[in-house]
Coordinates of C-alpha atoms in Angstrom, one line a residue:
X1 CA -95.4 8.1 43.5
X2 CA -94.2 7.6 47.2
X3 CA -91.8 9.9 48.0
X4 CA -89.9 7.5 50.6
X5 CA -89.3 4.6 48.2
X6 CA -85.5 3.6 48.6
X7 CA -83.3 4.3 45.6
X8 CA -83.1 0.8 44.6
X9 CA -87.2 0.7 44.4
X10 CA -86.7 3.3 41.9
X11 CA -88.6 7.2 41.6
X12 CA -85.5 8.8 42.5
X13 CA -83.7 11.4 41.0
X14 CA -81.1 10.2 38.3
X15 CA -77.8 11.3 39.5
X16 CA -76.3 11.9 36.2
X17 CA -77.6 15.3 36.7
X18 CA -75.4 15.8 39.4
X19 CA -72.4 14.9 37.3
X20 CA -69.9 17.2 36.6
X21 CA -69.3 15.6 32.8
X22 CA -65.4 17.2 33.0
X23 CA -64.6 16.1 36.3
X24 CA -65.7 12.2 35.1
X25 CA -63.7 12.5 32.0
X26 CA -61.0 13.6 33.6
X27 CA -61.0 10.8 36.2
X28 CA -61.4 8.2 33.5
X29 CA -58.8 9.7 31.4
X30 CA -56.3 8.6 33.6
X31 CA -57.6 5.3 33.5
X32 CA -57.8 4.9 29.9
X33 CA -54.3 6.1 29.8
X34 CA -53.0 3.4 32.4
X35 CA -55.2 1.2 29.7
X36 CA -53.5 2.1 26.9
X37 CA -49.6 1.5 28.2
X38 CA -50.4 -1.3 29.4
X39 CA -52.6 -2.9 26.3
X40 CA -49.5 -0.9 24.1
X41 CA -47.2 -2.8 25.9
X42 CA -49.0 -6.5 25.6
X43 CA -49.2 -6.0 22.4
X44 CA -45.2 -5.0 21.2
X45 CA -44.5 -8.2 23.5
X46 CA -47.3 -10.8 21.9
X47 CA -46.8 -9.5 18.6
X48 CA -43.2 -10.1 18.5
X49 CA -43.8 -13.8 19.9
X50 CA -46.3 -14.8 18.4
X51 CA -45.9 -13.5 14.9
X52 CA -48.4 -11.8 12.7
X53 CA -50.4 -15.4 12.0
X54 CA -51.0 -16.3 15.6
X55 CA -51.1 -12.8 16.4
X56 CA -53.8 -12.0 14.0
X57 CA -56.0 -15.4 14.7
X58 CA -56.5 -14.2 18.5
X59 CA -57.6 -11.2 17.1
X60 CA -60.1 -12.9 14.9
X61 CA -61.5 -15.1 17.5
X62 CA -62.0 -12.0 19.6
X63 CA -63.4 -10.2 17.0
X64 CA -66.7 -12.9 16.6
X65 CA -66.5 -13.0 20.4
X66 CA -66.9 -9.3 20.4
X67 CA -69.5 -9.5 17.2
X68 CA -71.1 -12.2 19.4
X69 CA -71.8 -9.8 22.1
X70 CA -73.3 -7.1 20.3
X71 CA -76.9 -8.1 21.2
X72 CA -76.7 -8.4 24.8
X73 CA -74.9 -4.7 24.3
X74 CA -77.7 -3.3 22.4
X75 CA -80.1 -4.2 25.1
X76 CA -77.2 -3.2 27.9
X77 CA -77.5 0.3 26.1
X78 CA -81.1 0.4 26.2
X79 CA -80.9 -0.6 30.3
X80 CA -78.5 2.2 30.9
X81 CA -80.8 4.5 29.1
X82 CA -83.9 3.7 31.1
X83 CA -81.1 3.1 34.6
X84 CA -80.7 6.8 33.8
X85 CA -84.5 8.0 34.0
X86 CA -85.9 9.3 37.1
X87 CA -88.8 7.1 37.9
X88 CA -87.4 3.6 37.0
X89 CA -87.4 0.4 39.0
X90 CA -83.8 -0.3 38.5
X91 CA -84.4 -3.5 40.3
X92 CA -86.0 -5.0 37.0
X93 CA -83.7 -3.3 34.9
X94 CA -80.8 -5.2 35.9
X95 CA -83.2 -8.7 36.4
X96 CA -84.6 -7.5 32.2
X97 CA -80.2 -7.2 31.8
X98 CA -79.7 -10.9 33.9
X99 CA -82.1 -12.5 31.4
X100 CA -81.4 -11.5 28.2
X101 CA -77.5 -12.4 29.1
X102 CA -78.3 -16.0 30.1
X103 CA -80.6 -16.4 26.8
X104 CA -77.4 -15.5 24.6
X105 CA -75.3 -17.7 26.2
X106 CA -77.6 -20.3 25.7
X107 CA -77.9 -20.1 22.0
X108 CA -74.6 -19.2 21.1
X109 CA -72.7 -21.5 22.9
X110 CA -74.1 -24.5 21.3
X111 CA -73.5 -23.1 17.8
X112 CA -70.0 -22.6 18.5
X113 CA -70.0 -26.3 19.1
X114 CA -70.7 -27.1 16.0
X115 CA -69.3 -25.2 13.9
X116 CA -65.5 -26.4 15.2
X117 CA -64.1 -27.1 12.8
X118 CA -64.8 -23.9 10.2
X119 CA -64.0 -22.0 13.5
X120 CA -60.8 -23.5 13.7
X121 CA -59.8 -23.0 10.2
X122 CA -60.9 -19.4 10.0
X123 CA -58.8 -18.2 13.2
X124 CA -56.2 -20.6 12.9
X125 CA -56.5 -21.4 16.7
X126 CA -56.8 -24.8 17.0
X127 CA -59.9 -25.6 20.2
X128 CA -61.3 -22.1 19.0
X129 CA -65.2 -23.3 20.0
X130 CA -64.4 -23.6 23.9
X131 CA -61.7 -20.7 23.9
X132 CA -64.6 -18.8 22.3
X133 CA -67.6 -20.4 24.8
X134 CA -64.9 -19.3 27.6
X135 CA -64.5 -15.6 26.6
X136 CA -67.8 -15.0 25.5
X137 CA -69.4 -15.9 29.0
X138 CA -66.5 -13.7 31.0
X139 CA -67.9 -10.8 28.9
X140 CA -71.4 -11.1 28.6
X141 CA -71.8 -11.2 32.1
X142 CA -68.9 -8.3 32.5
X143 CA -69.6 -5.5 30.0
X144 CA -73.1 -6.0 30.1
X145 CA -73.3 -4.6 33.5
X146 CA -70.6 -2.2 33.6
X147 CA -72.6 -0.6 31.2
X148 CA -74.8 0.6 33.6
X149 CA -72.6 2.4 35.4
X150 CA -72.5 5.4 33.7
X151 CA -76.1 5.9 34.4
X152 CA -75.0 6.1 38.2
X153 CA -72.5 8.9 37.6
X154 CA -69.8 6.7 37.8
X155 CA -67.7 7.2 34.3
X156 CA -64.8 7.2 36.8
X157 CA -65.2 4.0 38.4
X158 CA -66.4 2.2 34.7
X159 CA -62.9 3.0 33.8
X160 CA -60.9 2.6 36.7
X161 CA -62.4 -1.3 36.8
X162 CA -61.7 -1.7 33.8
X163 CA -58.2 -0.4 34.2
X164 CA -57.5 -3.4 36.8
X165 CA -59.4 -5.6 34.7
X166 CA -56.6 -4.4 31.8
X167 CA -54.1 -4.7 34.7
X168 CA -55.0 -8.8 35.1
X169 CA -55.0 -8.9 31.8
X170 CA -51.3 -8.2 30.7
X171 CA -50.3 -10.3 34.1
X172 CA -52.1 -13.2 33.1
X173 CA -51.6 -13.3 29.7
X174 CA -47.7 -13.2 30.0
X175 CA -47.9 -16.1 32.1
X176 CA -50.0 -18.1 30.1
X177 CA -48.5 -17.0 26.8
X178 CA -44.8 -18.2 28.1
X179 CA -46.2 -21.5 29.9
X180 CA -46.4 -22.3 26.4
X181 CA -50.3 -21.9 25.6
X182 CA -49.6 -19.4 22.8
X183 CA -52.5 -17.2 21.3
X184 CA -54.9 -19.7 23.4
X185 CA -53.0 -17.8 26.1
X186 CA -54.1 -14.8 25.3
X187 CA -58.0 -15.7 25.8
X188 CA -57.2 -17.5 28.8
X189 CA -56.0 -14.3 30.3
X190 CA -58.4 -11.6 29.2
X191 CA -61.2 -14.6 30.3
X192 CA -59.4 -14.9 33.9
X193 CA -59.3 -11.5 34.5
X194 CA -62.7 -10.4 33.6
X195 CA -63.9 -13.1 35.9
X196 CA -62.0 -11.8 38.5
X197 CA -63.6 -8.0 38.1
X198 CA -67.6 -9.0 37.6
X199 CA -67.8 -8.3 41.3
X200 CA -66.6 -4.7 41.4
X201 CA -69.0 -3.8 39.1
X202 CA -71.9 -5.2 41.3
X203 CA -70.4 -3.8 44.3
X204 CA -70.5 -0.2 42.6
X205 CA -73.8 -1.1 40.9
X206 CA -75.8 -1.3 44.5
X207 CA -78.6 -3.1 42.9
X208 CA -79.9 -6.5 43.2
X209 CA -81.5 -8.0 40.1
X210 CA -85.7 -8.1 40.6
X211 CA -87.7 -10.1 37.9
X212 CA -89.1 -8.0 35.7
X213 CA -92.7 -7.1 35.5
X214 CA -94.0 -7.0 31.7
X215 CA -94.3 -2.9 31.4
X216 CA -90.4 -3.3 32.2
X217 CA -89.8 -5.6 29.7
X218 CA -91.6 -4.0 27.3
X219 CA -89.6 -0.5 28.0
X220 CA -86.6 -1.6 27.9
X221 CA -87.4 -3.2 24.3
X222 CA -88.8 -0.6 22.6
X223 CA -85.2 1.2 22.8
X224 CA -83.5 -2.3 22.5
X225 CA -85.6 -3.3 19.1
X226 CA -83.4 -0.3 17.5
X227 CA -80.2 -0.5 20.3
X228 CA -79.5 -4.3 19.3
X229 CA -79.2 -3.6 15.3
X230 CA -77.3 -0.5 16.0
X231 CA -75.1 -2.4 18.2
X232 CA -74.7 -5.1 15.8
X233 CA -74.3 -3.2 12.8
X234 CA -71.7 -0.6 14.7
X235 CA -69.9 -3.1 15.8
X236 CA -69.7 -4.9 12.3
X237 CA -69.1 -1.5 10.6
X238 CA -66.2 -1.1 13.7
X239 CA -64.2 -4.4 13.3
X240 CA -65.5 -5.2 9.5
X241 CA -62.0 -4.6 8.0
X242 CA -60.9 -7.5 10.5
X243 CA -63.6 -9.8 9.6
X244 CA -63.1 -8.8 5.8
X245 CA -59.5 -9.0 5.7
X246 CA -59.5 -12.7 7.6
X247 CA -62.2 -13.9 4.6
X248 CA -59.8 -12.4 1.5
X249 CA -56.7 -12.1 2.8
X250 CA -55.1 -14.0 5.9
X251 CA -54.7 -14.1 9.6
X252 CA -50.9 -12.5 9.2
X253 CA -53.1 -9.4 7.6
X254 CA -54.5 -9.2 10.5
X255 CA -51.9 -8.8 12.5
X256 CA -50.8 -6.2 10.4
X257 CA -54.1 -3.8 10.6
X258 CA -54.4 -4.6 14.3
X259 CA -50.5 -4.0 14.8
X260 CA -51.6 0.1 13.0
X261 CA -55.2 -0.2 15.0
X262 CA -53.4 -0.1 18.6
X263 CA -51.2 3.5 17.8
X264 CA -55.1 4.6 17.7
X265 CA -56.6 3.4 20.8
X266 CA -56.0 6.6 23.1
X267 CA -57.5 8.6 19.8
X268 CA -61.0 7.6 21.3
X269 CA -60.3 8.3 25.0
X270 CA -61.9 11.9 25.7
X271 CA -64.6 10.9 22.8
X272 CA -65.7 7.7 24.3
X273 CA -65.7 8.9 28.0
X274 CA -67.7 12.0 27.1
X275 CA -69.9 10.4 24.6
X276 CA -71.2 7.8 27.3
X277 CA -72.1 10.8 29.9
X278 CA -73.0 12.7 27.2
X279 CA -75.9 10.6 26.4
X280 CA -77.1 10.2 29.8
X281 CA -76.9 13.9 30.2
X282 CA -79.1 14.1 27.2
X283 CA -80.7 11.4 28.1
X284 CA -81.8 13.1 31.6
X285 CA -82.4 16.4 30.2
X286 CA -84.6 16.0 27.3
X287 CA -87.1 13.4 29.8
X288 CA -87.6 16.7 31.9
X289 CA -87.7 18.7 28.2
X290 CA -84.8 21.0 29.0
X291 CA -81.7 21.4 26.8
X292 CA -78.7 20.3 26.9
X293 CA -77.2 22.2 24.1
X294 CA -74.1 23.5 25.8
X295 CA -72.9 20.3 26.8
X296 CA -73.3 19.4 23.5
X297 CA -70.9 21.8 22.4
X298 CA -68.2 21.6 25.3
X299 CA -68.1 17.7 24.4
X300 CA -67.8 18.4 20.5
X301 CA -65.0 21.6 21.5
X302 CA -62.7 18.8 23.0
X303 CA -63.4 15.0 21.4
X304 CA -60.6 14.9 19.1
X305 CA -58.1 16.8 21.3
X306 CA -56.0 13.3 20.9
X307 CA -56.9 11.9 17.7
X308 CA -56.0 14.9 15.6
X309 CA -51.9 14.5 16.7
X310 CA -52.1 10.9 16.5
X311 CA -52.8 11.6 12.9
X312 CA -50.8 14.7 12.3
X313 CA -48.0 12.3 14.5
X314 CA -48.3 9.5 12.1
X315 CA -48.3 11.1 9.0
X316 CA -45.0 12.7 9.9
X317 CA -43.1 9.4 10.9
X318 CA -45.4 6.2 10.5
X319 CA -42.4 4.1 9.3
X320 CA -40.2 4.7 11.7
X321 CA -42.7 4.1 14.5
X322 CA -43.9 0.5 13.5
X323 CA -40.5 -1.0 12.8
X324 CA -38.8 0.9 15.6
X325 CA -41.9 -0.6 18.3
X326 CA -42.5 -3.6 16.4
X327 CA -39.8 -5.0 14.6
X328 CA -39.6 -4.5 10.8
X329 CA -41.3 -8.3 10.1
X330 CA -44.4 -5.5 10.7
X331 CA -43.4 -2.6 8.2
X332 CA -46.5 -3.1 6.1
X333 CA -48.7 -1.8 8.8
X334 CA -47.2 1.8 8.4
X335 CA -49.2 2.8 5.8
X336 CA -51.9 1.7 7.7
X337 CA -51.4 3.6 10.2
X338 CA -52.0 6.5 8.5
X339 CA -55.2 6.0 7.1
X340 CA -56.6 4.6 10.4
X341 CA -55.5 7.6 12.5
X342 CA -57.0 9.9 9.7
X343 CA -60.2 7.5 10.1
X344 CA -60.2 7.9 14.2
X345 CA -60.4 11.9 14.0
X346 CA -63.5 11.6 12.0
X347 CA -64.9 8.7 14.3
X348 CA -63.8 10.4 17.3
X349 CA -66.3 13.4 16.6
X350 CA -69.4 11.2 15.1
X351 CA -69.4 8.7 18.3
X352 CA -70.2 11.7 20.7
X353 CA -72.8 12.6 18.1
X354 CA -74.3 9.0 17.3
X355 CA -74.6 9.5 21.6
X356 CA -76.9 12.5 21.6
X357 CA -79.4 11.1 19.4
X358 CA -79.3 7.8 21.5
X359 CA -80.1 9.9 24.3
X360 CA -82.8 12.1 22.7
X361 CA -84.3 8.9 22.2
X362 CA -84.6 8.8 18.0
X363 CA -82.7 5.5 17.9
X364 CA -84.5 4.8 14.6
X365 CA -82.4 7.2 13.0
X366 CA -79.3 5.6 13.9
X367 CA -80.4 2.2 12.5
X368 CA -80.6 4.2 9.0
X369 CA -77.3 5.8 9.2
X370 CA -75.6 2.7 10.5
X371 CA -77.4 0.1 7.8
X372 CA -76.4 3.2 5.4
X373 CA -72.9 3.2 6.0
X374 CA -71.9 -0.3 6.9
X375 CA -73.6 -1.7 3.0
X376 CA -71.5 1.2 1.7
X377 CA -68.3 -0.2 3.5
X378 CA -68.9 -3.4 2.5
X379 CA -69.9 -2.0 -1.3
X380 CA -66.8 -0.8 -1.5
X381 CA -64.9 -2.1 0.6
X382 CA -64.3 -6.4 -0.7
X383 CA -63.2 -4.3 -4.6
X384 CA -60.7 -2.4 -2.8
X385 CA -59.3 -5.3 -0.3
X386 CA -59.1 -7.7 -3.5
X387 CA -57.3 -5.0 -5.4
X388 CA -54.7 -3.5 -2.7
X389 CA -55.1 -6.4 0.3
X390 CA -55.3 -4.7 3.9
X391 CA -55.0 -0.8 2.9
X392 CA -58.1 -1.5 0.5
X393 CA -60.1 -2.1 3.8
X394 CA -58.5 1.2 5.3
X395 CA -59.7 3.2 2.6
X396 CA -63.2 2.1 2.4
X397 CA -63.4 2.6 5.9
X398 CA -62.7 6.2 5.9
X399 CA -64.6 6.7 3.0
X400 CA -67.4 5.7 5.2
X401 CA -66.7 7.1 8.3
X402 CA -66.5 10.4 6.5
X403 CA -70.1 10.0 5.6
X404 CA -71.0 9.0 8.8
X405 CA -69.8 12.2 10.1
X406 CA -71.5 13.9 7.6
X407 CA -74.9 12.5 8.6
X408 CA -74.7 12.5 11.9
X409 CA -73.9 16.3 12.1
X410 CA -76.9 17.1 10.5
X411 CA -79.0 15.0 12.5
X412 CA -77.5 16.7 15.7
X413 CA -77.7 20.0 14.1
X414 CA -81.2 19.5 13.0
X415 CA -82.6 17.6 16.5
X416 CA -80.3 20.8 18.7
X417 CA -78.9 23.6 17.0
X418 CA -75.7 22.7 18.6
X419 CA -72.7 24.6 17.4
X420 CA -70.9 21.2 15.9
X421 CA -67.0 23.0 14.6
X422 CA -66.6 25.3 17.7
X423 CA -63.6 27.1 17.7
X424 CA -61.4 24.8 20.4
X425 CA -61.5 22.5 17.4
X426 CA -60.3 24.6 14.7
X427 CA -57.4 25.6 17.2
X428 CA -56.6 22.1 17.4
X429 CA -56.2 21.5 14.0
X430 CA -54.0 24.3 13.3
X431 CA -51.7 23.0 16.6
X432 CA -51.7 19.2 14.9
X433 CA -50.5 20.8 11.6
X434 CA -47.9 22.5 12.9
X435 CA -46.8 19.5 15.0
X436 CA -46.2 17.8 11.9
X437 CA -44.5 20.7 9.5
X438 CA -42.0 21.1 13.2
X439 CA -41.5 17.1 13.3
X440 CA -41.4 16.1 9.9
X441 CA -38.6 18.7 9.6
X442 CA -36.8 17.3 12.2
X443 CA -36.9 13.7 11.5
X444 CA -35.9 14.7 7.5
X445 CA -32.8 17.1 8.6
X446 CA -32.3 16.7 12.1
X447 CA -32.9 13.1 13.6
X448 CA -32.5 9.7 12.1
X449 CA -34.5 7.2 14.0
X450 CA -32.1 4.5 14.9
X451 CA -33.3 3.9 18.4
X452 CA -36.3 3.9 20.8
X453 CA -34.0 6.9 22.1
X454 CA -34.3 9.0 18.9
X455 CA -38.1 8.2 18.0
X456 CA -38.6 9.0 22.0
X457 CA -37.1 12.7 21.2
X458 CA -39.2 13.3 18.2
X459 CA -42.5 12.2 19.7
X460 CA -41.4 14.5 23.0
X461 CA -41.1 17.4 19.9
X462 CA -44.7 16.6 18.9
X463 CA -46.4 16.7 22.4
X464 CA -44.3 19.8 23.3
X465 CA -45.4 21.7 20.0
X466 CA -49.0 20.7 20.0
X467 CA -50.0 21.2 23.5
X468 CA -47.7 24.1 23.8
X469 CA -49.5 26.0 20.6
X470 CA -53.0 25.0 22.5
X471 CA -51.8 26.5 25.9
X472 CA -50.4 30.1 24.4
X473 CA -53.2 30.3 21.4
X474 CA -56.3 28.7 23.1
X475 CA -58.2 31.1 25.7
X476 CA -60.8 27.6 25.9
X477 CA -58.1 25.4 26.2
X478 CA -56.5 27.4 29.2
X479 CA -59.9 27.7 30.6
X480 CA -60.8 24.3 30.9
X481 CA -57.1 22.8 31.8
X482 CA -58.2 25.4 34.9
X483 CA -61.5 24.4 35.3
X484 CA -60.7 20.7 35.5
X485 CA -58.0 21.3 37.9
X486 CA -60.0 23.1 40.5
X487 CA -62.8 20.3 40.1
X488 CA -60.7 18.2 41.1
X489 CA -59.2 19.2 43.7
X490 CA -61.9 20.3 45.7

């Protein structure tokens, strides 16, 4: 192999192994917070104009939007895992990536077509087909590629486009929401604004798409064959109580669940950052058969570091925070809440996991733990949503997810010998039950939520107690707020 080929002819060094994982998840942390506020806040406004049935059918139409996509994902994840590889002609990566997103569109647009009329009835949108054929093309074309920055280095600059993408977003959907388009308004805001940020991700991507020769097609497949049903299925098994609850229940259930779903959106922040370097890392490591063991553990020490007071948060006051953010026409969702922030500390542990076999390259085993657990959802799950409605779905879920983490770990631990319950993670559990003896106590004898003002206090008592317990009882914790610091500002 020629030693002066350019970087975009490929045999170059993968510079995910000059990433500094911490520094990358920090950057995009900010980013996902900037996210979060700004989705949180989209969402209190839409919910509370629109109502839980228009509210809810947007979410179903993006849902099969978002089930729609999974394929092209599956083979996106398989791209980024052979961007990642020193050696690769990235040039026909990203051509393999340009074709299989133009085939999808292809097919599926046409369906949408004709299925109209079941589509409308099912979201209660009316024009659902071209809202969908709109939406579907904006991401296909978007996420696909964004995926492949990672493999780059660039977890920082995935997020941070996808921050201004989030930016557009709100802006565009508030107009189009109060011109009078309703949820249609909605799509035709999250559709503009992903539009508008497809060229950021090219520009940071530095590679032109090459057709791709039939060894590179053939590459990226044999991770794909196993990325696309993983994709699909995870995705299925992710937004299945949706797609459930819209079949047995109705679109104002919906609204509900997604109403609980968005308190847990930062529980996946740190998780989801690391677990996308994380596999690269892997990914890079075990092609040049070294291991990769400690950043195994680092990611595992710190993956729930949000989603375990989220839970601890909501099982203290879930009432109060739904009808005081969203109006009490929404009070079903608090019990919700509950169960899906119990449901995000397990996920927020197996996702990093589910990433380190994808990037020791066993994605086989993954199909077999995600066939396993989605059937079992779905075993479970319709009995429970027919009994008890939307919580029935919440249940099942965790139920699953619970096994998912099970399997997982041993998988890791087997494939590794990575220390999986380090002790940053039992510290954090102690710190999240505390938070909630200190503000379950406080909300019972101290402070009545009547106000933003009073729930505002409470949640300030919960952040103080939790990080404060980490800061004074956690040598790791203090270590790495340090260590992050001084990477970044160097």
């Amino acid at each position: 192999m020629s030693e002066n080929r350019s970087p975009d002819e490929g045999g170059e060094k993968s510079e995910i192994d000059d990433t500094s994982l911490s520094l990358e998840v920090a950057k995009g942390f900010s980013g996902k917070l900037i996210q979060a506020v700004l989705g949180f806040a989209g969402t209190i406004l839409f919910a509370r104009v629109l109502g839980p049935a228009s509210f809810g059918g947007f979410y179903l139409l993006h849902t099969v939007v978002q089930m729609s996509l999974r394929p092209v994902m599956g083979v996106a994840n398989a791209s980024m895992k052979r961007f990642s590889e020193s050696g690769t002609d990235r040039r026909e990566i990203v051509g393999t990536q340009l074709l299989f997103n133009v085939v999808l569109v292809g097919l599926l647009v046409p369906v949408a077509f004709l299925l109209k009329g079941r589509f409308d009835a099912y979201t209660g949108i009316e024009g659902s087909a071209p809202l969908y054929a709109v939406l579907l093309v904006a991401l296909v074309f978007f996420a696909s590629f964004q995926q492949l920055l990672p493999a780059r280095g660039r977890i920082g600059v995935e997020v941070w486009n996808d921050t201004l993408r989030s930016v557009f977003t709100t802006g565009l959907q508030v107009l189009f929401v109060f011109v009078g388009f309703g949820a249609a308004g909605m799509v035709y805001g999250l559709s503009a604004a992903t539009y508008l940020t497809i060229p950021i991700t090219h520009y940071y991507l530095r590679t032109i798409p090459k057709a791709p020769s039939r060894e590179t097609l053939a590459s990226v497949w044999r991770f794909a064959r196993y990325s696309v049903f993983n994709r699909i299925v995870g995705h299925a098994y992710d937004r299945l109580d949706i797609l459930l609850i819209g079949f047995l229940v109705t679109p104002a259930a919906v609204g509900y669940y997604e109403v609980a779903l968005k308190f847990t959106v930062p529980a996946m922040f740190v998780s989801g950052l690391a677990g996308t370097g994380l596999m690269n890392k892997v990914s890079s490591s075990s092609s040049r058969g070294e291991s990769s063991t400690m950043d195994i553990t680092n990611t595992m020490s710190y993956a729930s570091i949000i989603s375990i007071p989220l839970f601890f948060g909501a099982l203290a006051i879930a009432r109060p925070l739904i009808v005081t953010v969203y109006g009490s026409e929404y009070v079903e969702a608090a019990t919700l809440l509950v169960g899906l922030t119990l449901f995000s500390v397990f996920r927020s542990q197996s996702n990093p996991m589910e990433s380190v076999v994808n990037g020791l390259d066993l994605p086989n085993l993954i199909v077999k733990v995600s066939a396993f657990t989605l059937g079992l959802n779905v075993v479970i799950g319709v009995p429970l949503i027919l009994e008890f409605g939307a919580l029935g779905a919440v249940l099942a879920t965790i139920v699953a997810e619970s096994i998912r983490y099970l399997l997982f770990f041993r998988l890791v631990r087997r494939e590794t010998g990575a220390e999986l319950l380090p002790r940053p993670l039992k510290e954090q559990l102690l710190a999240g039950a505390l938070m909630f003896a200190v503000v379950k106590a406080a909300f019972e004898f101290a402070i009545a939520v009547k106000s933003w003002v009073h729930l505002g206090v409470l949640l300030a008592i919960g952040g103080a107690v939790y990080f404060g317990v980490l800061v004074v009882a956690s040598h790791s914790f203090r270590v790495t707020l340090r260590a992050v610091y001084q990477n970044a500002t160097e």
